[in-house]
PDB file of C-alpha atoms (C1' of nucleotides) in Angstrom:
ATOM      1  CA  UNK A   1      -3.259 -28.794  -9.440  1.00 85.00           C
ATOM      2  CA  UNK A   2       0.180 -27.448  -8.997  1.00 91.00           C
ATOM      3  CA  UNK A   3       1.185 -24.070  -7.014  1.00 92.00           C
ATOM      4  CA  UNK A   4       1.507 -21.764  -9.856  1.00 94.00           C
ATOM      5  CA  UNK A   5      -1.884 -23.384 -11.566  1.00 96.00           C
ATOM      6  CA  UNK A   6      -4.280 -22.742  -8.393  1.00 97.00           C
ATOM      7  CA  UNK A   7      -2.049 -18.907  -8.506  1.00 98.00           C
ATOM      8  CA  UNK A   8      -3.360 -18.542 -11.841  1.00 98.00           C
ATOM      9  CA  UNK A   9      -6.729 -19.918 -11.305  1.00 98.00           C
ATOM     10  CA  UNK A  10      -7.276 -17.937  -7.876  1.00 98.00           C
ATOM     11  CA  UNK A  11      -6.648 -14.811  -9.918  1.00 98.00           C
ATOM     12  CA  UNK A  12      -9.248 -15.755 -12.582  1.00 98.00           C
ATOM     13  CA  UNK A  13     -12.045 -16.504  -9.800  1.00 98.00           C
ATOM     14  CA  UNK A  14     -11.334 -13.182  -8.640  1.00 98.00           C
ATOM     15  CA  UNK A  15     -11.273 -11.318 -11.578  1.00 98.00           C
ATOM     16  CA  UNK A  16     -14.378 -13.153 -13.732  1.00 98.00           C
ATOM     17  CA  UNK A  17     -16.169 -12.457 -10.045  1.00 97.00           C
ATOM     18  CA  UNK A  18     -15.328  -8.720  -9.229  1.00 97.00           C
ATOM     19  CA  UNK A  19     -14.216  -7.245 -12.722  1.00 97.00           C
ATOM     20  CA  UNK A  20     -11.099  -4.947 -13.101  1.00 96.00           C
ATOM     21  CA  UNK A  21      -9.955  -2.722 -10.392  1.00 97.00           C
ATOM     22  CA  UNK A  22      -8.721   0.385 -12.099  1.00 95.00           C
ATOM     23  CA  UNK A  23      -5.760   0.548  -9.949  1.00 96.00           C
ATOM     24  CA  UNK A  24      -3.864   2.451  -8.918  1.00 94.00           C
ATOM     25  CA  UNK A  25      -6.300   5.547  -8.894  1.00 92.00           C
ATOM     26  CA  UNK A  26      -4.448   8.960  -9.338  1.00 93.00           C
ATOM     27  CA  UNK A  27      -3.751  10.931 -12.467  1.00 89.00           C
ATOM     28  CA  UNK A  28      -0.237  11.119 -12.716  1.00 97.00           C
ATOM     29  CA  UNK A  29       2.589   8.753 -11.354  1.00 98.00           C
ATOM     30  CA  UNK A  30       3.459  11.239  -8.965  1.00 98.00           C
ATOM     31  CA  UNK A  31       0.526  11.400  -7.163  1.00 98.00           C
ATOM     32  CA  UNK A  32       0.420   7.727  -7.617  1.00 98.00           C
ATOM     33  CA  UNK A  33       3.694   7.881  -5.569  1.00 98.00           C
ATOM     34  CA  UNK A  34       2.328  10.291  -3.096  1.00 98.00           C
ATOM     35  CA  UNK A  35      -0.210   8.114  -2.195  1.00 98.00           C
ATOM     36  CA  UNK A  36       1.829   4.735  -2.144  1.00 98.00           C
ATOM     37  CA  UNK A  37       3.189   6.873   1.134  1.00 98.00           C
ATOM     38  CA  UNK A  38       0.243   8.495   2.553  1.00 98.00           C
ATOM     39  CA  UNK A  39      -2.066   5.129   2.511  1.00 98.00           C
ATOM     40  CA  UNK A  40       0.793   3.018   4.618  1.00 98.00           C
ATOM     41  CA  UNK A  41      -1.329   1.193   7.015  1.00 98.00           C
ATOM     42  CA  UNK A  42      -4.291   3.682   6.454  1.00 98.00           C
ATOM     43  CA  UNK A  43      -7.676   3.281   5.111  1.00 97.00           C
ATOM     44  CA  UNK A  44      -7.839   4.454   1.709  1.00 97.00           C
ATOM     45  CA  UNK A  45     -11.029   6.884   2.094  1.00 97.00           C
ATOM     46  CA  UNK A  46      -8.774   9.055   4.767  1.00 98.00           C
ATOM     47  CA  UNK A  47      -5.618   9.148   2.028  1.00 98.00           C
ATOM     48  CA  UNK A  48      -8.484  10.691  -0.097  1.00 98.00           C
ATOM     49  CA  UNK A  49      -9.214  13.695   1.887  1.00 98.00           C
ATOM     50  CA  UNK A  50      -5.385  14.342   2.258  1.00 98.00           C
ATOM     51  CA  UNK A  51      -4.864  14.039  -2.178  1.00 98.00           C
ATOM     52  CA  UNK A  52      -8.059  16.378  -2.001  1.00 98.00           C
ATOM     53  CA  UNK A  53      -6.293  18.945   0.188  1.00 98.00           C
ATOM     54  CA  UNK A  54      -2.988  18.820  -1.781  1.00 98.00           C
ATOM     55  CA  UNK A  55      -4.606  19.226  -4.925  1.00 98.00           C
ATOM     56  CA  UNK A  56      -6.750  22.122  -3.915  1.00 97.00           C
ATOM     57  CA  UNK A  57      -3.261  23.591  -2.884  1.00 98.00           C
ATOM     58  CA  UNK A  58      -1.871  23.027  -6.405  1.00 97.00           C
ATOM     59  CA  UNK A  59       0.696  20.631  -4.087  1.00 97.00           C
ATOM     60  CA  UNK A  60       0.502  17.078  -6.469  1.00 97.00           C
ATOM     61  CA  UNK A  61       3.776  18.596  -8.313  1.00 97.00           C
ATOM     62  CA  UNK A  62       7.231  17.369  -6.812  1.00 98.00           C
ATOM     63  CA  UNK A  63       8.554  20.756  -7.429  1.00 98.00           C
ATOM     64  CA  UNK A  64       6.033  22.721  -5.773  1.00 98.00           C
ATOM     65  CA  UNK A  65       5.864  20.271  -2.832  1.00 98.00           C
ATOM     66  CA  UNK A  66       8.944  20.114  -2.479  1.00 98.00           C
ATOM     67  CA  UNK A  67       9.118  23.997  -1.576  1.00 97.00           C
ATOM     68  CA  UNK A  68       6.820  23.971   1.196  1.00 98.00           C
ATOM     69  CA  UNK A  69       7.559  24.152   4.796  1.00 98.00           C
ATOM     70  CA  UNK A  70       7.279  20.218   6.334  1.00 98.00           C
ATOM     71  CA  UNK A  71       4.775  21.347   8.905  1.00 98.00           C
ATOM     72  CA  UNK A  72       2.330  22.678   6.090  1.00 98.00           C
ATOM     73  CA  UNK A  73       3.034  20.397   4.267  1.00 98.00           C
ATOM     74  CA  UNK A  74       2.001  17.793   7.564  1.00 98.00           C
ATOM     75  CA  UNK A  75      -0.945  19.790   8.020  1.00 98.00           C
ATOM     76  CA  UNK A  76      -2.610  19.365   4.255  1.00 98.00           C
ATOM     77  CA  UNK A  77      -2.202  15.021   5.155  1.00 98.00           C
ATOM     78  CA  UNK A  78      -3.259  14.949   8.292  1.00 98.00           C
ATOM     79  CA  UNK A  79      -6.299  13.282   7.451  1.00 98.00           C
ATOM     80  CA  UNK A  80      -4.381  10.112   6.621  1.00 98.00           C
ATOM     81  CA  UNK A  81      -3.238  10.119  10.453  1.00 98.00           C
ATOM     82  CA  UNK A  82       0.933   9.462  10.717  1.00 98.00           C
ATOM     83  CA  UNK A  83       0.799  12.857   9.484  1.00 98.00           C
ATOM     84  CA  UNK A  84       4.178  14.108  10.844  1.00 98.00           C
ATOM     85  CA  UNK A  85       5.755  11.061   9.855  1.00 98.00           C
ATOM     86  CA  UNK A  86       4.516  10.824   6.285  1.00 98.00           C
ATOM     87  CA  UNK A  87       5.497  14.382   5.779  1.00 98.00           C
ATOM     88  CA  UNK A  88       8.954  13.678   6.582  1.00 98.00           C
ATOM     89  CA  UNK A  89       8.903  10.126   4.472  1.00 98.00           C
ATOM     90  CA  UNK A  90       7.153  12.309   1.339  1.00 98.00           C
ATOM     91  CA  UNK A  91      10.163  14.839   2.139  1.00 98.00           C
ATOM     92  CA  UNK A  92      12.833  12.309   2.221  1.00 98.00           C
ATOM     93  CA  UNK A  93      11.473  10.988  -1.187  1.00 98.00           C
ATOM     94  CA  UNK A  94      11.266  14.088  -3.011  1.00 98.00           C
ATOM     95  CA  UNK A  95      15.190  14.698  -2.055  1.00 98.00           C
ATOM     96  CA  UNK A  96      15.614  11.056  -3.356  1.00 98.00           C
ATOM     97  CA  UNK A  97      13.275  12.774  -7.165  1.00 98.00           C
ATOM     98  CA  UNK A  98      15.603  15.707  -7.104  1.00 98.00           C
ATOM     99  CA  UNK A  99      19.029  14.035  -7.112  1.00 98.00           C
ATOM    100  CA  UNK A 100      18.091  11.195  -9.210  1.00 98.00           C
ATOM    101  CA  UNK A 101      15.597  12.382 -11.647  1.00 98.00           C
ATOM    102  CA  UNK A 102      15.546  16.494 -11.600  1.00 98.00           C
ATOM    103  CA  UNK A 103      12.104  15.963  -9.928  1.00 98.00           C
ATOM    104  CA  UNK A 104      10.744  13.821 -13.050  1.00 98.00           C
ATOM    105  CA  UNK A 105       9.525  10.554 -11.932  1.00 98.00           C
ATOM    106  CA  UNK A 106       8.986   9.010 -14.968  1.00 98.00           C
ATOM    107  CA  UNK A 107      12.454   9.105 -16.128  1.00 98.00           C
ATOM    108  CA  UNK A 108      13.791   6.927 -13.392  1.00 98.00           C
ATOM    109  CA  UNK A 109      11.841   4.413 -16.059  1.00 98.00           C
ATOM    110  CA  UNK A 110      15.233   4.551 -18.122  1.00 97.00           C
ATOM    111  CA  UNK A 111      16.888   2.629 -15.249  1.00 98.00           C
ATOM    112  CA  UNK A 112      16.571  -0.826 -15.071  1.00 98.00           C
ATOM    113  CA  UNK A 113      14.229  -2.322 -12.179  1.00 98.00           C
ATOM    114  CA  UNK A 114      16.920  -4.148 -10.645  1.00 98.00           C
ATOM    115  CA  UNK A 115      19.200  -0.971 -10.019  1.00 98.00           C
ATOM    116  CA  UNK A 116      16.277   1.331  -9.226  1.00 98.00           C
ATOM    117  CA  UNK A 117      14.417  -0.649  -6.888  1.00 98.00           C
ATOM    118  CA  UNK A 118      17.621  -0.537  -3.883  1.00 98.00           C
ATOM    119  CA  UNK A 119      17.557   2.966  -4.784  1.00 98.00           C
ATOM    120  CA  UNK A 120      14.109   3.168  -3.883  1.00 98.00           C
ATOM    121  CA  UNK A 121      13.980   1.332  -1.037  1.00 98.00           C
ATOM    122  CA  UNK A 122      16.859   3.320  -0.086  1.00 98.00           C
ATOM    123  CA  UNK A 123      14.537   6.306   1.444  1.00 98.00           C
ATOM    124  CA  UNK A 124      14.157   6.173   4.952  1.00 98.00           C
ATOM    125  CA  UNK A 125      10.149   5.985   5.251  1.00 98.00           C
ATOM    126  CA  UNK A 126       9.570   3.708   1.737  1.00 98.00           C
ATOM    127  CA  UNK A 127      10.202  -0.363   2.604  1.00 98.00           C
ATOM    128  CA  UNK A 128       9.351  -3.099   0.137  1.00 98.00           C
ATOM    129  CA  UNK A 129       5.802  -2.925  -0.283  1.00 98.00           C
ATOM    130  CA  UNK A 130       5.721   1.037  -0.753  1.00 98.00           C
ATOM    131  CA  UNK A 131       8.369   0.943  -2.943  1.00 98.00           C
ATOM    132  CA  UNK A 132       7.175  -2.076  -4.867  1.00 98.00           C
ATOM    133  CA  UNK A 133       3.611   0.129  -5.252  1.00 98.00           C
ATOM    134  CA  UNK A 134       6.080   2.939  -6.512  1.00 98.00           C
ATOM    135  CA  UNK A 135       7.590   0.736  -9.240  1.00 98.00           C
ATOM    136  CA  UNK A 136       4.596  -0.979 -10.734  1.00 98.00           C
ATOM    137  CA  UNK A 137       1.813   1.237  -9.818  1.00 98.00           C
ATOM    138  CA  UNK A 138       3.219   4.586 -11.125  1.00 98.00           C
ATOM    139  CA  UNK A 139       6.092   3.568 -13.160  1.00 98.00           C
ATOM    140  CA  UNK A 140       5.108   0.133 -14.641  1.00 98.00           C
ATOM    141  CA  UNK A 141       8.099  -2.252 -13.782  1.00 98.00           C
ATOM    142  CA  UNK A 142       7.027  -5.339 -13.268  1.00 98.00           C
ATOM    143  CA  UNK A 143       7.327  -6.259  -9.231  1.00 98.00           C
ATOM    144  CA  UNK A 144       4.619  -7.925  -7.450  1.00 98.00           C
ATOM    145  CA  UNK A 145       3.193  -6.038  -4.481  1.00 98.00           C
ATOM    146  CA  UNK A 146       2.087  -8.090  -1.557  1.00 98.00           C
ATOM    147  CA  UNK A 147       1.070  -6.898   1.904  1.00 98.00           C
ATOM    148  CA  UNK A 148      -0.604  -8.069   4.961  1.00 97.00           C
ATOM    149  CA  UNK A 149      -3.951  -8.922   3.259  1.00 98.00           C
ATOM    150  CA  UNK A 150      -1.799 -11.537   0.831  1.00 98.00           C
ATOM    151  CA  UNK A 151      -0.014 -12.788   3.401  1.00 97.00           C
ATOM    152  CA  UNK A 152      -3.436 -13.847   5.333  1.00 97.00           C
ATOM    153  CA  UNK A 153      -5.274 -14.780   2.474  1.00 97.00           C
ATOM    154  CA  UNK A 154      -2.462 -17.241   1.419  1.00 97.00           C
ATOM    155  CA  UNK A 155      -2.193 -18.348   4.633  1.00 96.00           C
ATOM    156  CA  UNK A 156      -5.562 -19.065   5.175  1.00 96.00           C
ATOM    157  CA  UNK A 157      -6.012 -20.954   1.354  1.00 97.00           C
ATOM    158  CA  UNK A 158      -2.440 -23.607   3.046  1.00 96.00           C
ATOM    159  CA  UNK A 159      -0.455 -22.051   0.415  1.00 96.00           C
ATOM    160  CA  UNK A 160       1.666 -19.473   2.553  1.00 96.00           C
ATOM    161  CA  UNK A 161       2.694 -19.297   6.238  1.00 95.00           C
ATOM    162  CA  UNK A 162       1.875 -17.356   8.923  1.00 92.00           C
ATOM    163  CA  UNK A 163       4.959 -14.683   9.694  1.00 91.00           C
ATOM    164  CA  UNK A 164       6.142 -15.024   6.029  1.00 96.00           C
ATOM    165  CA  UNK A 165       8.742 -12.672   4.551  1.00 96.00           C
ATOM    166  CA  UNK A 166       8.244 -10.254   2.228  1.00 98.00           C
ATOM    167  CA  UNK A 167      10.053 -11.361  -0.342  1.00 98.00           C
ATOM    168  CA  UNK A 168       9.603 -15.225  -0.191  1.00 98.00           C
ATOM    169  CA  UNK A 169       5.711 -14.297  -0.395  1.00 98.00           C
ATOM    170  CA  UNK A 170       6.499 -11.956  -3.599  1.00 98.00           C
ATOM    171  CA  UNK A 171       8.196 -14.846  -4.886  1.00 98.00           C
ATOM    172  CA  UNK A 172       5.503 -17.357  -4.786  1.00 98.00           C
ATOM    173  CA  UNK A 173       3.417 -15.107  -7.376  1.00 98.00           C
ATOM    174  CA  UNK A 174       6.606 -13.883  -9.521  1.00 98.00           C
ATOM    175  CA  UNK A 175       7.485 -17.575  -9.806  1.00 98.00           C
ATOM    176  CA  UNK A 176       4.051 -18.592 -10.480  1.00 98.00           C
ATOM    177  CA  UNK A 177       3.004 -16.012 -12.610  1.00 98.00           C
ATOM    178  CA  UNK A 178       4.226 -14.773 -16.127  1.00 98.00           C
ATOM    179  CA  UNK A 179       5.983 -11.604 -16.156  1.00 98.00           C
ATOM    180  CA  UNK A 180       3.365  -9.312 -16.862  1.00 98.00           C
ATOM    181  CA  UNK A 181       2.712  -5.674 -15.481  1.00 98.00           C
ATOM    182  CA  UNK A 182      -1.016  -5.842 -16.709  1.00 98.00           C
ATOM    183  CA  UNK A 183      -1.245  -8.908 -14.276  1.00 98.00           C
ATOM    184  CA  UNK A 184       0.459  -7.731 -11.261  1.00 98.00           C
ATOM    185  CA  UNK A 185      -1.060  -4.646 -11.222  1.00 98.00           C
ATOM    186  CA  UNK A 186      -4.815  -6.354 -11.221  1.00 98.00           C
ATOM    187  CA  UNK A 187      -3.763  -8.897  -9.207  1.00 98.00           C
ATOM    188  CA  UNK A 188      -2.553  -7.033  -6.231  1.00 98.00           C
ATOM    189  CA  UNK A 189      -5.910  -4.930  -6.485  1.00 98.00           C
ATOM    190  CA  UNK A 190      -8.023  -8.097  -6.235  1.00 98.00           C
ATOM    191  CA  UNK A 191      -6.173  -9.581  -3.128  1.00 98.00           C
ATOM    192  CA  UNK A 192      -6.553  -6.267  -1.569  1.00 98.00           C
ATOM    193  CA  UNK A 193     -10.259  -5.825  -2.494  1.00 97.00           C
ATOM    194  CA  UNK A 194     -11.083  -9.525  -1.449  1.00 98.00           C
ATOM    195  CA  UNK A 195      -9.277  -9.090   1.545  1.00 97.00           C
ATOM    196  CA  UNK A 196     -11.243  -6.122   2.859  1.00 97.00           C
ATOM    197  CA  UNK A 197     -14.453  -7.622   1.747  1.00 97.00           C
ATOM    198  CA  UNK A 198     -14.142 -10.924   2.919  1.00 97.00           C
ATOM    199  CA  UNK A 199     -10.970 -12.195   4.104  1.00 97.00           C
ATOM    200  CA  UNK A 200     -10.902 -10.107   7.002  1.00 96.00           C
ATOM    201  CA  UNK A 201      -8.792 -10.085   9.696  1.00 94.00           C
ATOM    202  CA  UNK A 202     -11.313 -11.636  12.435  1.00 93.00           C
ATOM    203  CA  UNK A 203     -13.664 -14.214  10.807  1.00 89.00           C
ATOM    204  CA  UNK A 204     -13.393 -14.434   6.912  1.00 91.00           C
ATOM    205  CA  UNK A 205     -16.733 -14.582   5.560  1.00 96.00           C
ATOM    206  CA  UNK A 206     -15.436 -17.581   3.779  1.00 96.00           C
ATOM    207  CA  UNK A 207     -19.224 -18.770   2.104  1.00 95.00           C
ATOM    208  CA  UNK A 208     -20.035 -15.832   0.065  1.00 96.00           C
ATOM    209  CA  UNK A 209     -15.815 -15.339  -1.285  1.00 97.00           C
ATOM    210  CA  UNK A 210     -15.231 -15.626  -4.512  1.00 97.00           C
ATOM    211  CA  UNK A 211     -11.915 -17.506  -3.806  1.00 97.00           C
ATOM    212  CA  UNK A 212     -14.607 -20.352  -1.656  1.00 97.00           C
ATOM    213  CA  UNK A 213     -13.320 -22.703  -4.053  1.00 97.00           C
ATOM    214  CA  UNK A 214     -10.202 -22.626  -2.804  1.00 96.00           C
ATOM    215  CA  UNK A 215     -10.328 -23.299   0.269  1.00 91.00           C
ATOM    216  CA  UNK A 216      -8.895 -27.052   1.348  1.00 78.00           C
TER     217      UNK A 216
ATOM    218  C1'  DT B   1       8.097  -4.265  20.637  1.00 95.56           C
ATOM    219  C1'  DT B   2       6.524   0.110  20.410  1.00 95.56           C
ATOM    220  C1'  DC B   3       5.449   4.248  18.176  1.00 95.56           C
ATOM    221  C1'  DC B   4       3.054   7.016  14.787  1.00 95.56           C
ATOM    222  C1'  DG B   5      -2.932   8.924  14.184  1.00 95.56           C
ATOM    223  C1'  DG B   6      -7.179  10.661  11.947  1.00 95.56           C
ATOM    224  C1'  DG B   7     -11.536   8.742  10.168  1.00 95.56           C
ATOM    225  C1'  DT B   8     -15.216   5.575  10.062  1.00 95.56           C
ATOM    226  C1'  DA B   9     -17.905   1.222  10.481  1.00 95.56           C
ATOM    227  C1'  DA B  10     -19.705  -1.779  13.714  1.00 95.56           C
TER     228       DA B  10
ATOM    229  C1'  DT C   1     -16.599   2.722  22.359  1.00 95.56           C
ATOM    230  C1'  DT C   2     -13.621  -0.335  20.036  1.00 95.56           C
ATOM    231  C1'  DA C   3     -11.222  -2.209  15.977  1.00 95.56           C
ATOM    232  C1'  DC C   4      -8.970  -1.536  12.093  1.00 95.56           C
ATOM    233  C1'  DC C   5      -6.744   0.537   8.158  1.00 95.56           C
ATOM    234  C1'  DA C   6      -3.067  -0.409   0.266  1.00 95.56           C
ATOM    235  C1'  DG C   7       3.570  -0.063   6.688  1.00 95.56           C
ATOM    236  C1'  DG C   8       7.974   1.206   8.284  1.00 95.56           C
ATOM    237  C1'  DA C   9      11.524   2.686  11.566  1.00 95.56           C
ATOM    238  C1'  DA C  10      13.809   2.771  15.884  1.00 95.56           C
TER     239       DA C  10
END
DNA sequence: TTCCGGGTAA
DNA sequence: TTACCAGGAA
């Protein structure tokens, strides 16, 4: 089978095996946005108690966040630990939604992916995968996300490398895979809920995985 | 390489 | 009590 067939049939095992994701949850693309930021290296469940506090505030507008002080504002996330930091990276994107979209998100999807995406990445706090999250999560371009649980899961199937880059592991599923937002957006999901489940970071629990079939 | 960090499962 | 988490910057 060739590299972009076992991509395609990996995906299929995962999917006919776990069923569609629903990702990414939130109700609007900014607070889709908000929590591409808040869940960097963080367990989901604590980036859910921080989107709780914000909304009760009224806070999942750019507009209104935008006007409050960073220490409140580091204060309503702090369950999603990094708060200080995040504050500051959610700060330093919502200057980057003022200047280029008058605080609309979803008109930066006028702008072609390829000119938006250094723009993006251009905020100090938001690197490739939060920014890639950004684009297809909340605005629906079409960039692959991968992330540390695709980079071991790839590695692990002899299809990847351990220490890959970003971008030459984003290119072995954009190359492999038909351009397709529908597809990159369920993908990602499964490799992330696969990897927490059973491609963990100590000992897979390789017999029960759905992607057992796989494996060399 | 080190720092940022609260929350929870094991 | 430790280990780890939908990372990124300095």
């Amino acid at each position: 089978m060739s590299q972009s067939d076992t991509i395609l049939a990996m995906y299929e095992a995962m999917h006919s095996s776990l069923g569609p994701s629903h990702w990414w949850p939130g109700e609007t693309p900014f607070e889709i946005a908000v929590g591409a930021i808040l869940t960097q290296n963080t367990n989901w469940q604590n980036v859910k108690k921080a989107i709780a506090n914000l909304k009760a505030h009224d806070l999942l507008d750019a507009r209104a966040m935008h006007d409050l002080p960073l220490t409140e504002l580091a204060e309503l996330i702090r369950p999603a630990g990094y708060y200080n930091v995040k504050a500051r990276r959610i700060a330093n994107f919502l200057n980057f939604l003022k200047e280029e979209a008058d605080y609309d998100l979803k008109s930066l999807k006028s702008e072609p992916l390829y000119e938006l995406r250094p723009k993006v990445l251009g905020v100090n706090g938001l690197g490739p995968e939060t920014a890639d999250s950004i684009l297809l999560y909340a605005l629906d371009f079409p960039t692959f996300v991968v992330d540390a649980y695709t980079a071991r899961l790839m590695d692990r199937h002899g299809l990847s490398y351990e220490g890959i880059d970003y971008y030459e592991l984003q290119a072995i599923f954009m190359d492999a895979l038909p351009e397709d937002v529908a597809l990159y957006n369920e993908y990602h999901a499964l490799i992330v809920r696969v990897g927490k489940d059973w491609c963990k970071k100590k000992a897979g629990l390789c017999d029960t995985c759905p992607l057992k079939p796989f494996l060399e």
